[in-house]
XYZ file of C-alpha atoms in Angstrom:
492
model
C -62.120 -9.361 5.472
C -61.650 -11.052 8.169
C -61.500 -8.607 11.613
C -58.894 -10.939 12.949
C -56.037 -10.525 11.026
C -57.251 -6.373 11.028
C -54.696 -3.289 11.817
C -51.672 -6.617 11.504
C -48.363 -5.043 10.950
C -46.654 -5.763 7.456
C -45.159 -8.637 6.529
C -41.001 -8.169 7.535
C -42.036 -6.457 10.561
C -44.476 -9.780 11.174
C -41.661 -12.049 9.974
C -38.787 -10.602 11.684
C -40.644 -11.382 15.144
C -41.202 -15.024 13.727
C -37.344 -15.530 12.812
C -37.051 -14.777 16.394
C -38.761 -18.107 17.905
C -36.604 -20.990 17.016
C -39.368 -23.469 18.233
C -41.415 -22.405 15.718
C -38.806 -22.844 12.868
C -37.500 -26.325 14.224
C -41.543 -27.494 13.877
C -42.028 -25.931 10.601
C -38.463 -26.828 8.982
C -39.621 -30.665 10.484
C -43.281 -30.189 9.313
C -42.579 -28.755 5.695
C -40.012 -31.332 5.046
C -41.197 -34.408 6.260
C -44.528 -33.593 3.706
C -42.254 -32.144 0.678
C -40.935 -35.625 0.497
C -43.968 -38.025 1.346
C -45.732 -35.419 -1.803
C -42.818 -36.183 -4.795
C -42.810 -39.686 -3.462
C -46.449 -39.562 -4.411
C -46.290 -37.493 -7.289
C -43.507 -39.829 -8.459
C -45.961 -42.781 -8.656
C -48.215 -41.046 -11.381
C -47.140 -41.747 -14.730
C -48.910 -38.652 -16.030
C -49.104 -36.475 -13.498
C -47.927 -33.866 -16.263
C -50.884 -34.127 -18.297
C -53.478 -34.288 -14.655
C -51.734 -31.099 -14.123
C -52.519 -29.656 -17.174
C -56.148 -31.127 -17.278
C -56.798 -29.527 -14.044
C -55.320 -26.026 -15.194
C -57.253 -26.421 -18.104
C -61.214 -27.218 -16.586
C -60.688 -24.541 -13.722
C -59.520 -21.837 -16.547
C -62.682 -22.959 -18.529
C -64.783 -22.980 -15.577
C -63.638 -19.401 -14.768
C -64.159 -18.021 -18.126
C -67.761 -19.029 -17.776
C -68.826 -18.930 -14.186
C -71.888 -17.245 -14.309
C -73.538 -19.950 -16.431
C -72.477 -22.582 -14.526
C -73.103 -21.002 -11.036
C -76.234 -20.683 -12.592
C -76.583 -24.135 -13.278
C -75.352 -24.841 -9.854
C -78.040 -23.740 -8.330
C -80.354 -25.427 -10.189
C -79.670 -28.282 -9.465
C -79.082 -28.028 -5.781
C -82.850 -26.727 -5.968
C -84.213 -29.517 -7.567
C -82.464 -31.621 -5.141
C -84.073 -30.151 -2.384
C -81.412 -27.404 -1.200
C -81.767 -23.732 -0.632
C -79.031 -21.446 -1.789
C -78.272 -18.253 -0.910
C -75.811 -15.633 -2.507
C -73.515 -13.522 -0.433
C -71.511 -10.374 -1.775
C -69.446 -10.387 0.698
C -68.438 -11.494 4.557
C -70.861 -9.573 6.354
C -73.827 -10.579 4.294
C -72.459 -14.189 4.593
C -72.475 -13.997 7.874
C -75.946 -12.849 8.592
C -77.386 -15.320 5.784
C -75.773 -17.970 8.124
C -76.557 -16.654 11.824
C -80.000 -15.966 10.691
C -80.228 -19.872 9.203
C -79.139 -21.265 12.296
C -81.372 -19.231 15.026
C -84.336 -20.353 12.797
C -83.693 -23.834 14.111
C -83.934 -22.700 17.373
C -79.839 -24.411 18.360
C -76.854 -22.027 20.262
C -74.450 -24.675 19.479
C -73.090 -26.008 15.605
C -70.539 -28.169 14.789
C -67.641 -27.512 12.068
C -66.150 -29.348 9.469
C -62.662 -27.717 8.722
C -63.193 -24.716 6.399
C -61.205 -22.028 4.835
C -63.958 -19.972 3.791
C -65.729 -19.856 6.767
C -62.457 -18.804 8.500
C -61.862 -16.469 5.896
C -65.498 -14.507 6.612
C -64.819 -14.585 10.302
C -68.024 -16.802 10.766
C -66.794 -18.282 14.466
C -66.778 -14.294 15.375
C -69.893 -13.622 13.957
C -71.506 -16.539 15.205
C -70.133 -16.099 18.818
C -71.736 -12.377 18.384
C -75.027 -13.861 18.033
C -74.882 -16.389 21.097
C -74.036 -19.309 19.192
C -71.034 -21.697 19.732
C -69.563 -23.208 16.655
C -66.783 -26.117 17.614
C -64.301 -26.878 15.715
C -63.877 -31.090 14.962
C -60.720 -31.498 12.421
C -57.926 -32.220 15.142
C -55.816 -29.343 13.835
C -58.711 -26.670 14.336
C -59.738 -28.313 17.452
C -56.738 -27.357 18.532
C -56.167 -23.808 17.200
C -59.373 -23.117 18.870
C -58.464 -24.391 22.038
C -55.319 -22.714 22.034
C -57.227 -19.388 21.230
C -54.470 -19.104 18.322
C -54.801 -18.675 14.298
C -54.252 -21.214 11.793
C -50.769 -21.478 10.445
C -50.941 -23.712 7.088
C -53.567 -24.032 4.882
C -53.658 -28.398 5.381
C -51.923 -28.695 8.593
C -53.517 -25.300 10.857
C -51.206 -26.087 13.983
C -48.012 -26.979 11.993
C -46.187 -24.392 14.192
C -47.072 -26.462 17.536
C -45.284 -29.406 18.810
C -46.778 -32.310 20.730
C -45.988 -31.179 24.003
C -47.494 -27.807 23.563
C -50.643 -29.433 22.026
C -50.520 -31.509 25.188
C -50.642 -29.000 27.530
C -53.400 -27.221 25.329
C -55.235 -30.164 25.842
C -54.889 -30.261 29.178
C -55.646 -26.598 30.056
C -58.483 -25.781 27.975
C -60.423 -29.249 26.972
C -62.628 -28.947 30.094
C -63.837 -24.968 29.591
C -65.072 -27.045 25.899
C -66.713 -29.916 27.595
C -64.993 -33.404 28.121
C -62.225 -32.439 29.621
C -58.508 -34.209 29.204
C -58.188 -37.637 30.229
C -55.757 -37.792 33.881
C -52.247 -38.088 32.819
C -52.499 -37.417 29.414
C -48.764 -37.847 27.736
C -48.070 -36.370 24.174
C -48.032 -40.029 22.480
C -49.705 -39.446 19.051
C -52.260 -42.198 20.205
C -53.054 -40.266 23.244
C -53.525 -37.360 21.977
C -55.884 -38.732 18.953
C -58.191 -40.200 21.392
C -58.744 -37.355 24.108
C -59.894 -35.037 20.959
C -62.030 -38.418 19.989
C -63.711 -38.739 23.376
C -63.976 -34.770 23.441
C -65.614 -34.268 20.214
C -67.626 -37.713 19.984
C -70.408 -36.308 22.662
C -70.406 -32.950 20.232
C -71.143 -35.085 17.213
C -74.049 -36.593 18.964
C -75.688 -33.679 20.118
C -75.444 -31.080 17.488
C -78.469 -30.596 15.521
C -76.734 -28.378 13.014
C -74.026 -28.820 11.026
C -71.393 -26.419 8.989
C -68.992 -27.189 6.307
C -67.413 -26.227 3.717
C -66.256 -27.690 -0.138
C -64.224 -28.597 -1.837
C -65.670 -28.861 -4.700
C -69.241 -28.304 -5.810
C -70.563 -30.063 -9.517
C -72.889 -27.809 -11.849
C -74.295 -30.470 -13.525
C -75.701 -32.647 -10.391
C -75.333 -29.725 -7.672
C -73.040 -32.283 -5.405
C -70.947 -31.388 -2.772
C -67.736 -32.951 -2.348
C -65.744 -32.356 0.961
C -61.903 -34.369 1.170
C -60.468 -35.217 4.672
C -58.733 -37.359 6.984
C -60.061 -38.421 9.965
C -63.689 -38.698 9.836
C -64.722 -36.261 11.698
C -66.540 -34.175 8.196
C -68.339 -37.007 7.846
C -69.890 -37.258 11.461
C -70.761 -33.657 10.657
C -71.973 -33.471 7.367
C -74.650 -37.089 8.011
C -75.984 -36.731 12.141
C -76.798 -33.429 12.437
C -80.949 -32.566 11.247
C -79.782 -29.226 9.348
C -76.542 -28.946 6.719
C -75.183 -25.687 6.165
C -72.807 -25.437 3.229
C -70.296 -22.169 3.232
C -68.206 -22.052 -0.051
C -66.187 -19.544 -2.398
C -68.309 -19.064 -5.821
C -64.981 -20.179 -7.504
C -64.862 -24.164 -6.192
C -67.531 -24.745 -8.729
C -66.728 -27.407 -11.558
C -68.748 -28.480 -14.925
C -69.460 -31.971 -14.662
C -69.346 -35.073 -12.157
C -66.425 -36.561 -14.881
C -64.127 -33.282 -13.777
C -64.026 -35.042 -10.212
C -61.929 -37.599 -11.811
C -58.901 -35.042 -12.123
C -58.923 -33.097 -8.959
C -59.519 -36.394 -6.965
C -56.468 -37.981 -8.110
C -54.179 -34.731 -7.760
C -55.729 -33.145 -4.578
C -54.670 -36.043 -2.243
C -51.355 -36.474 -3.560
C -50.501 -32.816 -3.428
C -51.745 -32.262 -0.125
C -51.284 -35.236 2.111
C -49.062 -37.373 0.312
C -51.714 -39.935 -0.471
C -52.999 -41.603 -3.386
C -56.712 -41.117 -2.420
C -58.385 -39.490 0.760
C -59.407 -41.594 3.082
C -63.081 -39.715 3.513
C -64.188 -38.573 0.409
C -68.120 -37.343 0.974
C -70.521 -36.013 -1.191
C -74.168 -35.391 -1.309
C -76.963 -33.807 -3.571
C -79.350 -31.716 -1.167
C -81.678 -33.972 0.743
C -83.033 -37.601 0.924
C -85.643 -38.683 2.566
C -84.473 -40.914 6.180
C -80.626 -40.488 4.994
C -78.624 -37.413 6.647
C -79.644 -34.034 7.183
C -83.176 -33.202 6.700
C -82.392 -29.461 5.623
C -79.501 -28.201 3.445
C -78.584 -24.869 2.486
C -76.145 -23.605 0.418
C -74.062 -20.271 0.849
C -71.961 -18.963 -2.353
C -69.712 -16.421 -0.964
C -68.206 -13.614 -3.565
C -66.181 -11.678 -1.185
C -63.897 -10.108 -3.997
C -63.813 -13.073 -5.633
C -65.411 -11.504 -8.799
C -62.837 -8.364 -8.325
C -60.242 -10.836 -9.008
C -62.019 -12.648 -11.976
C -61.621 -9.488 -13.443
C -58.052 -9.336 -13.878
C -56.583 -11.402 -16.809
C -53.097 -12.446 -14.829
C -54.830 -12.798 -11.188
C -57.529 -14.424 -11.878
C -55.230 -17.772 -12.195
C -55.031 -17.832 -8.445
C -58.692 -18.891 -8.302
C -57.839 -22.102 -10.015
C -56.423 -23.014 -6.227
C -57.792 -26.352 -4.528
C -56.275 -25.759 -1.577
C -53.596 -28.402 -1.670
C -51.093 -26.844 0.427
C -48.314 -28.088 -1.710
C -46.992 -24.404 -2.814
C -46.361 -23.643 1.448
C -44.438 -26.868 1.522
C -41.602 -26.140 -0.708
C -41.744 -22.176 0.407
C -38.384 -21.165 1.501
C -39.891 -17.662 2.853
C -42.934 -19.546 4.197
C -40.307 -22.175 5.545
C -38.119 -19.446 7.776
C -41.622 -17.041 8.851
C -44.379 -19.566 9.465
C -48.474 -18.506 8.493
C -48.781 -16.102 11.069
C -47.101 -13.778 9.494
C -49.341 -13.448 6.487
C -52.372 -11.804 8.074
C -54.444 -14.179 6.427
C -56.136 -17.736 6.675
C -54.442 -18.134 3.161
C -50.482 -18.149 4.126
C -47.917 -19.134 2.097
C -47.331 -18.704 -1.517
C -50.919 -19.093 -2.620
C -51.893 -16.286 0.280
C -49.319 -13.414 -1.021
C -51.359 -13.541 -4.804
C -55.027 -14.556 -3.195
C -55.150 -11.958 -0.076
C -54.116 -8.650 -2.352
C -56.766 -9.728 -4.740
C -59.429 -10.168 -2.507
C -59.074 -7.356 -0.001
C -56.982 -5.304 -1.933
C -53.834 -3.361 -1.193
C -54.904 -0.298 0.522
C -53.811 -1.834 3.760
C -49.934 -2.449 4.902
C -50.241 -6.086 5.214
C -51.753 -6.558 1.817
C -49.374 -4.577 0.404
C -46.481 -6.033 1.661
C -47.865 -9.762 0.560
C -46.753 -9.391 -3.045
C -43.140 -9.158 -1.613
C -43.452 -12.308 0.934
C -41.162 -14.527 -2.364
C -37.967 -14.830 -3.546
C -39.228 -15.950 -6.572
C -37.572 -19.144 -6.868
C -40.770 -20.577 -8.766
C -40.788 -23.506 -6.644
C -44.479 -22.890 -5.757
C -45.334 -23.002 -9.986
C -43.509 -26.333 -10.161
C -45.331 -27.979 -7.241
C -48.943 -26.514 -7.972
C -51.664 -29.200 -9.650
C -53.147 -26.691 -11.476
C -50.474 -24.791 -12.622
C -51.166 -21.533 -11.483
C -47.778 -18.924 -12.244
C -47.451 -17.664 -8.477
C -44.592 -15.777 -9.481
C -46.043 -13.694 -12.587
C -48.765 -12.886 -10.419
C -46.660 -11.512 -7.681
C -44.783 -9.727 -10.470
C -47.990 -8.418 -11.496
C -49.294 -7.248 -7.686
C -46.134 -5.631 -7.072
C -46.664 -3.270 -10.156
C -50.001 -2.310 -8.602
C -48.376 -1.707 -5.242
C -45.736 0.191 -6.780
C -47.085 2.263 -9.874
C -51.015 1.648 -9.125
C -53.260 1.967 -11.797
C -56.344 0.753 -13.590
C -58.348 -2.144 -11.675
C -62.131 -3.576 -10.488
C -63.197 -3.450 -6.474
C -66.398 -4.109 -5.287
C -67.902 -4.883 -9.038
C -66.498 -1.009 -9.802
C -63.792 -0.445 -11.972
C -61.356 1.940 -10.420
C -57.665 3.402 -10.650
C -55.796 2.851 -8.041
C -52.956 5.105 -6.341
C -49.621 3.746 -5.748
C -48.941 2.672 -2.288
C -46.942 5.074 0.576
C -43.537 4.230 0.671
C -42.574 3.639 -2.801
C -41.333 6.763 -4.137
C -37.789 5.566 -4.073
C -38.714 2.523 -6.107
C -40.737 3.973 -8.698
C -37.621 6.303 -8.856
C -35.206 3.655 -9.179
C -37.351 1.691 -11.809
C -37.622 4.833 -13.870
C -33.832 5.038 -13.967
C -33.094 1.896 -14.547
C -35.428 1.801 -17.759
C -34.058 5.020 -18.495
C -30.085 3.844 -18.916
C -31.297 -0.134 -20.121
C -32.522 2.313 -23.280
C -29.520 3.965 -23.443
C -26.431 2.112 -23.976
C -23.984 4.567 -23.750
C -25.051 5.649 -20.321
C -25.399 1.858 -19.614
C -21.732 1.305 -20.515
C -20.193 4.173 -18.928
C -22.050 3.405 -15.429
C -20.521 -0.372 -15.701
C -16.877 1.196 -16.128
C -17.439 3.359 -13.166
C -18.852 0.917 -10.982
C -15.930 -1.358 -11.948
C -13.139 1.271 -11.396
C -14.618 1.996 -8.223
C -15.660 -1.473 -7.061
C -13.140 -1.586 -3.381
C -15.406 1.295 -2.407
C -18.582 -0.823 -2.547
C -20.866 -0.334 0.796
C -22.098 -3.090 2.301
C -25.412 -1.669 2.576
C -27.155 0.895 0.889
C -28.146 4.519 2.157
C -31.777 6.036 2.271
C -34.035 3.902 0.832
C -31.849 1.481 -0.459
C -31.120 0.302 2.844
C -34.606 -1.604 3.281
C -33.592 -3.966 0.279
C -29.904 -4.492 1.954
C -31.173 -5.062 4.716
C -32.189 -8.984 3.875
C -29.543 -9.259 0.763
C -26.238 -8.692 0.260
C -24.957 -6.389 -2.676
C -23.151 -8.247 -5.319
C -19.363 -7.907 -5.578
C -18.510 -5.916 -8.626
C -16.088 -7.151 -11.459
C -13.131 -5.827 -12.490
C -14.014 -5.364 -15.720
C -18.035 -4.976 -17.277
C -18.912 -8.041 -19.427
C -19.059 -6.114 -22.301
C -15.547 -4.949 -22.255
C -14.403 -8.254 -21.052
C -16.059 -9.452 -24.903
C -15.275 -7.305 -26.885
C -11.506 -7.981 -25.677
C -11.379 -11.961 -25.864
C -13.050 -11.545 -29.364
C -9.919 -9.501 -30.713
C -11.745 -6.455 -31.498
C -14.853 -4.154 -30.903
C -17.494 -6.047 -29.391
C -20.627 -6.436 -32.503
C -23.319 -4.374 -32.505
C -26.776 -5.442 -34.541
């Protein structure tokens, strides 16, 4: 887990405060749009996009049924092609496997290409720990970091900042990074674009080590494959003497053909284009071209947990696309933040729970973060069910039960505060199963509707407090049948 996002309140506590700030909404409600519709624009292009969909859905579900062999085979072949890997169980021993890699070359200083799992381990922490300064060169995370702030979006990490705070950002904090702001700096796009240029371009050239991430990682050649957008991965991953690769165990695929898929859907998806406009990839080392030393570092950190689970497991089909936070009318309205996690949004409420389980309130409260509209299922490239696995999570929160942490199976107990649920969910099976009690309560209710509360007491009162009961009708729908039928309503 990642200690930042430790002891963070749950989610409509961390919501409410971000429903506050109407800054942040106006540059998310902007942000989200302006990308929904540049994505089905996209999307709309691809004549098949249905079938790439299911294609994708289809290798990651067959990769995932047999990772083992083909992380196997994975390392294999980055051996043979002159790369190291390493295996880490979880964040802490990911960490170390990393801080000790990088004091053997003797540097205090690395350079970053954007990375979720890297932010997900808390490696900038750990590596600040040890003396060493890790900067941050996609323009978003430059950014974040500067700002001493948390990544927002999953694509886009400062989507809740505007130009003229990432101006004054720029012009506060540049010069305790090094090349400071230029005089005058105004928040044109263009300006903007090039003080980060002129910052980072004296990084590039000096770093001796380098740290990414991947996207994608093929069995059968052991190639990396990182996506991006402005160049700056590439500058890392090629001038720097020592390449240090940080990556979930589940961004493994079969063969070089699978690229095919995921690099026609992963652009589109995520930025709106039809292909990235820095697409790098390399098999360990070669002689006189880029880094003289690569290591590898497969990260489990509950990863396997989740594997574990038949209905869950689905969410580790994710590429990382974004798309699923885009169309996210709860993500829309509270903003990243307020999922205690580097994986906000949809994609975070099913991932988070899985990987660092429920026991705490923030986790727990994840599974709840949807209305369930299923918009996230429709936009995903791999078709992962967001909404049956939130379905799914909230019956562990609720009723607990049999599942697998840290490699161990285990039964879990139901989370605090959901007595009243479990309560209500009993009853309500209770009179569904009981139609004469079912019919009775529906005459009641109707007879009685003009004294319906607007809210709910006791428990109830935390679901009315972001919904509105229902109006009752005058008469059940089962009456109202039976009478517009001209007799006794049919029973089978």
């Amino acid at each position: 887990m990642n200690e930042t996002f430790v002891g963070m309140p749950a989610f409509p506590e961390a919501a409410r405060e971000a429903l506050a700030d109407g800054t942040l909404r106006g540059n998310l409600r902007h942000a989200t749009h302006t990308i929904r519709a540049k994505r089905a624009a996209a999307v709309a292009e691809v004549s098949d996009w249905a079938e790439l969909r299911e294609a994708g859905s289809r290798i990651k579900e067959h990769t995932l049924r047999r990772l083992d062999r083909y992380l196997e085979q994975l390392e294999e072949s980055v051996t043979a092609a002159g790369g190291t890997v390493h295996w880490a169980a979880d964040a802490a021993e990911a960490n170390r496997i990393v801080t000790r890699l990088v004091r053997e070359t003797g540097e205090f200083e690395v350079v970053k290409v954007k990375s979720m799992a890297t932010q997900e381990i808390g490696l900038n922490e750990a590596l600040e720990a040890a003396g060493i300064r890790a900067y941050e060169t996609d323009l978003a995370e430059l950014i974040v970091q500067l700002g001493e702030d948390r990544p927002s979006h999953i694509l886009v990490p400062a989507i809740h900042r505007n130009r003229a705070e990432i101006r004054d950002i720029f012009r506060t904090e540049m010069a305790g990074w090094g090349r400071p702001a230029p005089e005058g700096l105004s928040d044109s796009p263009a300006e903007l674009a090039e003080a980060a240029r002129l910052h980072l371009r004296e990084k590039f050239l000096r770093a001796k080590v380098g740290i990414s991430g991947a996207n994608f990682m093929v069995a059968e050649t052991g190639t990396m494959v990182v996506v991006e957008s402005e160049g700056n991965g590439r500058m890392c991953l090629t001038l720097p003497e020592t390449l240090i690769s940080v990556a979930g165990i589940e961004k493994v695929v079969p063969t070089w053909r699978d690229l095919e898929v995921f690099l026609q859907t992963l652009p589109r998806s995520s930025t709106a284009e039809r292909m990235n406009p820095y697409t790098s990839m390399w098999t360990g080392t070669t002689d006189g071209d880029g880094p003289r030393v690569f290591h590898l570092v497969l990260v489990d950190n509950g990863r396997t947990d989740t594997l574990a689970d038949e209905v869950g497991r689905q969410a580790l089909r994710c590429i990382r696309c974004s798309a699923c936070l885009n169309v996210c009318p709860v993500y829309e309205r509270a903003g990243g933040h307020a999922y205690g996690s580097v994986y906000p949004g949809p994609i975070g409420a099913i991932l988070s729970p899985q990987l660092r389980g429920t026991a705490s309130e923030i986790d727990a409260s994840l599974p709840y973060a949807s209305s369930l509209c299923g918009a996230c299922y429709e936009v995903c490239p791999v078709a992962i069910d967001i909404p049956e696995v939130l379905v799914r999570l909230r019956e562990r929160v609720v009723e607990g039960g049999p599942a697998v942490r840290e490699g161990n199976r285990v039964v879990l107990r139901p989370a605090r505060g959901h007595a009243a649920e479990r309560a209500a969910m009993r009853a309500a099976r209770w009179t569904f199963t009981h139609p004469d009690a079912l019919r009775t309560g529906q005459r009641l209710a109707s007879r009685a509707r003009r004294l319906r509360p607007r809210t709910l007491p006791g428990p109830g009162a935390a679901w009315t407090r972001t919904r509105d009961l229902p109006e009752v009708p005058a008469e059940p729908f089962r009456d109202w049948w039976a009478r517009t039928r001209g007799g006794k309503e049919e029973t089978k």
